[in-house]
mmCIF file of C-alpha atoms in Angstrom:
data_model
loop_
_atom_site.group_PDB
_atom_site.id
_atom_site.type_symbol
_atom_site.label_atom_id
_atom_site.label_comp_id
_atom_site.label_asym_id
_atom_site.label_seq_id
_atom_site.Cartn_x
_atom_site.Cartn_y
_atom_site.Cartn_z
ATOM 1 C CA UNK X 1 9.622 3.872 -19.329
ATOM 2 C CA UNK X 2 6.074 4.988 -18.575
ATOM 3 C CA UNK X 3 7.501 6.677 -15.413
ATOM 4 C CA UNK X 4 10.024 8.634 -17.466
ATOM 5 C CA UNK X 5 7.442 9.667 -19.960
ATOM 6 C CA UNK X 6 4.732 10.475 -17.358
ATOM 7 C CA UNK X 7 2.038 8.644 -19.426
ATOM 8 C CA UNK X 8 -0.467 5.798 -18.747
ATOM 9 C CA UNK X 9 -0.169 2.493 -20.320
ATOM 10 C CA UNK X 10 -2.581 3.263 -23.152
ATOM 11 C CA UNK X 11 -0.710 6.371 -24.194
ATOM 12 C CA UNK X 12 2.637 4.558 -23.931
ATOM 13 C CA UNK X 13 1.473 1.794 -26.188
ATOM 14 C CA UNK X 14 0.455 4.591 -28.838
ATOM 15 C CA UNK X 15 3.984 6.366 -28.786
ATOM 16 C CA UNK X 16 6.217 3.437 -28.098
ATOM 17 C CA UNK X 17 7.551 3.329 -31.738
ATOM 18 C CA UNK X 18 8.958 6.877 -31.359
ATOM 19 C CA UNK X 19 12.474 7.516 -30.174
ATOM 20 C CA UNK X 20 12.784 9.665 -26.983
ATOM 21 C CA UNK X 21 15.580 11.157 -25.048
ATOM 22 C CA UNK X 22 14.128 9.181 -22.080
ATOM 23 C CA UNK X 23 15.010 5.877 -23.815
ATOM 24 C CA UNK X 24 18.775 6.603 -22.867
ATOM 25 C CA UNK X 25 17.857 6.812 -19.403
ATOM 26 C CA UNK X 26 15.771 3.789 -19.494
ATOM 27 C CA UNK X 27 18.431 1.735 -21.158
ATOM 28 C CA UNK X 28 20.917 2.994 -18.534
ATOM 29 C CA UNK X 29 18.493 1.622 -15.812
ATOM 30 C CA UNK X 30 18.145 -1.684 -17.576
ATOM 31 C CA UNK X 31 21.767 -2.159 -17.735
ATOM 32 C CA UNK X 32 22.441 -1.215 -14.089
ATOM 33 C CA UNK X 33 19.708 -3.537 -13.022
ATOM 34 C CA UNK X 34 21.145 -6.334 -14.911
ATOM 35 C CA UNK X 35 24.580 -5.712 -13.450
ATOM 36 C CA UNK X 36 23.776 -4.883 -9.902
ATOM 37 C CA UNK X 37 20.270 -6.238 -9.168
ATOM 38 C CA UNK X 38 19.077 -2.618 -8.238
ATOM 39 C CA UNK X 39 15.293 -2.775 -8.081
ATOM 40 C CA UNK X 40 13.165 -0.662 -10.603
ATOM 41 C CA UNK X 41 11.618 1.161 -7.603
ATOM 42 C CA UNK X 42 14.913 2.544 -6.657
ATOM 43 C CA UNK X 43 15.207 4.115 -10.131
ATOM 44 C CA UNK X 44 11.662 5.508 -10.149
ATOM 45 C CA UNK X 45 11.632 6.328 -6.423
ATOM 46 C CA UNK X 46 8.274 4.957 -6.099
ATOM 47 C CA UNK X 47 6.176 1.700 -5.550
ATOM 48 C CA UNK X 48 2.677 0.688 -5.717
ATOM 49 C CA UNK X 49 0.861 -0.766 -2.855
ATOM 50 C CA UNK X 50 -2.853 -1.485 -2.286
ATOM 51 C CA UNK X 51 -3.540 0.520 -5.456
ATOM 52 C CA UNK X 52 -1.801 3.639 -4.244
ATOM 53 C CA UNK X 53 1.648 5.014 -5.042
ATOM 54 C CA UNK X 54 4.350 5.435 -2.403
ATOM 55 C CA UNK X 55 7.643 7.081 -2.145
ATOM 56 C CA UNK X 56 10.515 4.626 -1.620
ATOM 57 C CA UNK X 57 14.391 4.987 -1.370
ATOM 58 C CA UNK X 58 17.239 2.669 -0.287
ATOM 59 C CA UNK X 59 16.139 3.562 3.314
ATOM 60 C CA UNK X 60 12.975 1.416 3.270
ATOM 61 C CA UNK X 61 11.860 -1.978 2.181
ATOM 62 C CA UNK X 62 10.082 -2.049 -1.157
ATOM 63 C CA UNK X 63 6.473 -3.084 -0.481
ATOM 64 C CA UNK X 64 5.660 -6.743 -0.956
ATOM 65 C CA UNK X 65 2.402 -8.488 -2.096
ATOM 66 C CA UNK X 66 2.391 -10.555 0.980
ATOM 67 C CA UNK X 67 1.881 -7.341 3.002
ATOM 68 C CA UNK X 68 -1.178 -6.629 1.179
ATOM 69 C CA UNK X 69 -2.359 -10.048 2.396
ATOM 70 C CA UNK X 70 -1.596 -8.829 5.891
ATOM 71 C CA UNK X 71 -3.892 -5.776 5.259
ATOM 72 C CA UNK X 72 -6.647 -8.011 3.946
ATOM 73 C CA UNK X 73 -6.441 -10.333 6.997
ATOM 74 C CA UNK X 74 -6.542 -7.656 9.532
ATOM 75 C CA UNK X 75 -8.941 -5.063 8.011
ATOM 76 C CA UNK X 76 -12.025 -6.958 8.950
ATOM 77 C CA UNK X 77 -10.918 -7.442 12.484
ATOM 78 C CA UNK X 78 -10.559 -3.608 13.165
ATOM 79 C CA UNK X 79 -13.046 -1.546 14.975
ATOM 80 C CA UNK X 80 -13.827 2.159 14.148
ATOM 81 C CA UNK X 81 -12.741 3.156 17.721
ATOM 82 C CA UNK X 82 -9.360 1.443 17.475
ATOM 83 C CA UNK X 83 -6.046 2.816 18.503
ATOM 84 C CA UNK X 84 -3.624 1.140 16.232
ATOM 85 C CA UNK X 85 0.088 1.162 16.010
ATOM 86 C CA UNK X 86 2.279 -0.160 13.156
ATOM 87 C CA UNK X 87 5.746 -1.276 14.558
ATOM 88 C CA UNK X 88 8.665 -0.873 12.269
ATOM 89 C CA UNK X 89 6.757 1.062 9.699
ATOM 90 C CA UNK X 90 9.372 1.743 7.072
ATOM 91 C CA UNK X 91 7.816 3.676 4.263
ATOM 92 C CA UNK X 92 4.547 3.807 6.154
ATOM 93 C CA UNK X 93 2.626 1.658 3.823
ATOM 94 C CA UNK X 94 0.572 -0.281 6.585
ATOM 95 C CA UNK X 95 -0.579 2.690 8.741
ATOM 96 C CA UNK X 96 -1.370 4.928 5.746
ATOM 97 C CA UNK X 97 -3.317 2.239 3.995
ATOM 98 C CA UNK X 98 -5.465 1.458 7.075
ATOM 99 C CA UNK X 99 -6.019 5.263 7.690
ATOM 100 C CA UNK X 100 -7.144 5.583 4.174
ATOM 101 C CA UNK X 101 -9.220 2.410 4.202
ATOM 102 C CA UNK X 102 -10.838 3.096 7.646
ATOM 103 C CA UNK X 103 -10.458 6.988 8.379
ATOM 104 C CA UNK X 104 -12.015 6.713 11.763
ATOM 105 C CA UNK X 105 -9.053 4.741 13.141
ATOM 106 C CA UNK X 106 -6.311 6.536 15.337
ATOM 107 C CA UNK X 107 -3.029 5.442 13.718
ATOM 108 C CA UNK X 108 0.360 5.493 15.163
ATOM 109 C CA UNK X 109 3.490 4.132 13.713
ATOM 110 C CA UNK X 110 7.007 3.496 14.941
ATOM 111 C CA UNK X 111 10.578 3.103 13.456
ATOM 112 C CA UNK X 112 13.969 3.247 14.760
ATOM 113 C CA UNK X 113 15.207 4.765 11.593
ATOM 114 C CA UNK X 114 14.961 8.533 11.228
ATOM 115 C CA UNK X 115 15.541 8.173 7.419
ATOM 116 C CA UNK X 116 12.693 5.817 6.998
ATOM 117 C CA UNK X 117 10.277 7.858 9.107
ATOM 118 C CA UNK X 118 11.231 10.910 6.752
ATOM 119 C CA UNK X 119 9.868 8.862 3.827
ATOM 120 C CA UNK X 120 6.965 7.730 5.712
ATOM 121 C CA UNK X 121 5.948 11.261 6.596
ATOM 122 C CA UNK X 122 6.295 12.361 2.942
ATOM 123 C CA UNK X 123 3.960 9.505 2.023
ATOM 124 C CA UNK X 124 1.432 10.293 4.793
ATOM 125 C CA UNK X 125 1.479 14.029 3.544
ATOM 126 C CA UNK X 126 1.095 12.950 -0.100
ATOM 127 C CA UNK X 127 -1.799 10.674 0.460
ATOM 128 C CA UNK X 128 -3.346 12.886 3.183
ATOM 129 C CA UNK X 129 -3.276 10.282 5.897
ATOM 130 C CA UNK X 130 -3.326 11.508 9.574
ATOM 131 C CA UNK X 131 -0.702 9.072 11.159
ATOM 132 C CA UNK X 132 1.365 9.957 14.137
ATOM 133 C CA UNK X 133 4.874 8.777 13.589
ATOM 134 C CA UNK X 134 7.271 8.235 16.471
ATOM 135 C CA UNK X 135 11.017 7.355 16.510
ATOM 136 C CA UNK X 136 12.223 4.544 18.795
ATOM 137 C CA UNK X 137 12.684 0.741 19.391
ATOM 138 C CA UNK X 138 9.616 -1.181 18.437
ATOM 139 C CA UNK X 139 6.908 -0.250 20.897
ATOM 140 C CA UNK X 140 8.869 1.964 23.214
ATOM 141 C CA UNK X 141 7.623 5.277 21.978
ATOM 142 C CA UNK X 142 3.850 4.273 22.682
ATOM 143 C CA UNK X 143 4.298 2.305 25.832
ATOM 144 C CA UNK X 144 2.175 5.001 27.678
ATOM 145 C CA UNK X 145 -0.594 5.032 25.023
ATOM 146 C CA UNK X 146 -3.640 2.577 25.395
ATOM 147 C CA UNK X 147 -3.219 0.693 22.228
ATOM 148 C CA UNK X 148 -5.998 -1.688 20.863
ATOM 149 C CA UNK X 149 -4.208 -3.295 17.991
ATOM 150 C CA UNK X 150 -0.563 -3.984 17.298
ATOM 151 C CA UNK X 151 0.536 -4.630 13.716
ATOM 152 C CA UNK X 152 4.032 -5.478 12.599
ATOM 153 C CA UNK X 153 6.240 -6.613 9.604
ATOM 154 C CA UNK X 154 9.444 -6.811 11.636
ATOM 155 C CA UNK X 155 12.887 -8.004 10.231
ATOM 156 C CA UNK X 156 12.657 -11.849 10.170
ATOM 157 C CA UNK X 157 15.272 -13.121 7.942
ATOM 158 C CA UNK X 158 17.949 -15.123 9.664
ATOM 159 C CA UNK X 159 21.545 -14.096 9.097
ATOM 160 C CA UNK X 160 22.269 -17.573 7.712
ATOM 161 C CA UNK X 161 19.771 -16.918 4.929
ATOM 162 C CA UNK X 162 21.783 -13.965 3.551
ATOM 163 C CA UNK X 163 23.452 -15.814 0.864
ATOM 164 C CA UNK X 164 20.173 -17.333 -0.524
ATOM 165 C CA UNK X 165 18.548 -13.802 -1.010
ATOM 166 C CA UNK X 166 18.311 -12.284 -4.348
ATOM 167 C CA UNK X 167 20.229 -9.273 -5.528
ATOM 168 C CA UNK X 168 17.095 -7.163 -5.644
ATOM 169 C CA UNK X 169 16.219 -8.118 -2.011
ATOM 170 C CA UNK X 170 19.825 -7.219 -0.846
ATOM 171 C CA UNK X 171 19.183 -3.706 -1.953
ATOM 172 C CA UNK X 172 16.714 -3.338 0.981
ATOM 173 C CA UNK X 173 18.059 -1.961 4.233
ATOM 174 C CA UNK X 174 19.638 -4.691 6.353
ATOM 175 C CA UNK X 175 18.115 -3.202 9.400
ATOM 176 C CA UNK X 176 14.621 -4.087 8.047
ATOM 177 C CA UNK X 177 15.668 -7.517 6.842
ATOM 178 C CA UNK X 178 17.786 -9.298 9.250
ATOM 179 C CA UNK X 179 17.199 -10.508 12.886
ATOM 180 C CA UNK X 180 19.296 -12.441 15.293
ATOM 181 C CA UNK X 181 18.067 -15.474 17.167
ATOM 182 C CA UNK X 182 17.429 -17.397 13.917
ATOM 183 C CA UNK X 183 15.178 -14.454 12.843
ATOM 184 C CA UNK X 184 13.035 -14.381 15.860
ATOM 185 C CA UNK X 185 14.830 -11.504 17.843
ATOM 186 C CA UNK X 186 12.399 -8.823 16.812
ATOM 187 C CA UNK X 187 9.252 -10.876 17.603
ATOM 188 C CA UNK X 188 10.702 -11.811 21.082
ATOM 189 C CA UNK X 189 11.348 -8.277 21.846
ATOM 190 C CA UNK X 190 7.979 -7.013 20.757
ATOM 191 C CA UNK X 191 6.162 -9.781 22.681
ATOM 192 C CA UNK X 192 8.181 -8.838 25.735
ATOM 193 C CA UNK X 193 7.130 -5.124 25.238
ATOM 194 C CA UNK X 194 3.484 -6.129 24.842
ATOM 195 C CA UNK X 195 3.788 -7.916 28.155
ATOM 196 C CA UNK X 196 4.660 -4.613 29.713
ATOM 197 C CA UNK X 197 2.176 -2.237 27.973
ATOM 198 C CA UNK X 198 -0.416 -0.081 29.792
ATOM 199 C CA UNK X 199 -3.244 -2.197 28.468
ATOM 200 C CA UNK X 200 -2.971 -5.612 26.768
ATOM 201 C CA UNK X 201 -3.940 -5.098 23.049
ATOM 202 C CA UNK X 202 -6.979 -7.041 21.954
ATOM 203 C CA UNK X 203 -5.340 -7.925 18.538
ATOM 204 C CA UNK X 204 -1.911 -8.334 17.342
ATOM 205 C CA UNK X 205 -0.876 -9.155 13.796
ATOM 206 C CA UNK X 206 2.534 -10.137 12.499
ATOM 207 C CA UNK X 207 3.930 -10.977 9.140
ATOM 208 C CA UNK X 208 6.251 -13.837 9.445
ATOM 209 C CA UNK X 209 8.874 -15.916 7.411
ATOM 210 C CA UNK X 210 7.366 -18.910 5.764
ATOM 211 C CA UNK X 211 9.284 -21.146 8.098
ATOM 212 C CA UNK X 212 8.128 -19.448 11.252
ATOM 213 C CA UNK X 213 4.529 -20.589 11.525
ATOM 214 C CA UNK X 214 5.436 -22.699 14.558
ATOM 215 C CA UNK X 215 8.123 -20.716 16.272
ATOM 216 C CA UNK X 216 6.429 -17.246 16.468
ATOM 217 C CA UNK X 217 3.130 -18.866 18.052
ATOM 218 C CA UNK X 218 5.271 -20.749 20.461
ATOM 219 C CA UNK X 219 6.927 -17.524 21.791
ATOM 220 C CA UNK X 220 3.448 -16.001 22.149
ATOM 221 C CA UNK X 221 2.015 -18.914 24.071
ATOM 222 C CA UNK X 222 4.962 -18.997 26.310
ATOM 223 C CA UNK X 223 4.195 -15.404 27.515
ATOM 224 C CA UNK X 224 0.364 -15.541 26.962
ATOM 225 C CA UNK X 225 -0.948 -19.106 27.458
ATOM 226 C CA UNK X 226 -4.611 -17.956 27.056
ATOM 227 C CA UNK X 227 -3.990 -16.281 23.748
ATOM 228 C CA UNK X 228 -5.915 -17.267 20.683
ATOM 229 C CA UNK X 229 -3.230 -17.619 18.039
ATOM 230 C CA UNK X 230 -3.994 -18.369 14.276
ATOM 231 C CA UNK X 231 -1.489 -18.783 11.522
ATOM 232 C CA UNK X 232 -2.632 -17.839 8.022
ATOM 233 C CA UNK X 233 -1.206 -18.808 4.704
ATOM 234 C CA UNK X 234 -0.341 -16.593 1.777
ATOM 235 C CA UNK X 235 -1.537 -17.005 -1.887
ATOM 236 C CA UNK X 236 1.334 -19.638 -2.249
ATOM 237 C CA UNK X 237 0.202 -21.716 0.671
ATOM 238 C CA UNK X 238 3.051 -20.485 2.817
ATOM 239 C CA UNK X 239 2.716 -19.622 6.500
ATOM 240 C CA UNK X 240 2.645 -15.772 6.438
ATOM 241 C CA UNK X 241 0.504 -14.036 8.947
ATOM 242 C CA UNK X 242 -0.084 -14.492 12.752
ATOM 243 C CA UNK X 243 -3.321 -13.190 14.136
ATOM 244 C CA UNK X 244 -3.076 -13.238 17.916
ATOM 245 C CA UNK X 245 -6.357 -12.198 19.842
ATOM 246 C CA UNK X 246 -6.659 -11.537 23.566
ATOM 247 C CA UNK X 247 -9.893 -11.699 25.412
ATOM 248 C CA UNK X 248 -11.029 -8.699 27.305
#
């Protein structure tokens, strides 16, 4: 309702007893959400992430709190001179946030979906963040760039988990949610691409599913036996973040 009235919380509390034409729209949203699970963010067209407002549509994932934890885990590990790529960027929340927090970074972002990249570019423009967006399959568009840091929140939900997801989550694009090979296909492909990069990144960070805390490190160590791999837990104590560091 605040979104429809374009007021902050304090003003909304002052006027909430009055009747507005916007209440009809609000009530329609509530009914549709109850009937279909359509998330609030798809009605308003925006979502909050790391204290910033991002444009979202049905073509991109709605930002999750767990991804803010990925930002918090990676941010202290970044150097000012780093060239960083976010793989599977969606709405662009990760590269835009890092560019706003650490303006000296050189940021790239990739996605296979042109619809997603359109939203990401809008967000970068609105938030005045200089990010270079490229369309392509995971790291493909930047294979000739000397990348220092790779970050990715790729699709990691196994197909067999589909029936367990909430109606709200099922409004996210399937391309950004589901992965073959029990949810590991995207990690496997990104790791293989890293193996063929111009230069081995010094740091790779993944967001993972809560039950992938052994499987993803296993994929990494198979290809990079000398890698230093840490698994970090989220605020709920579930495996959520992989920090993979390579020695120079």
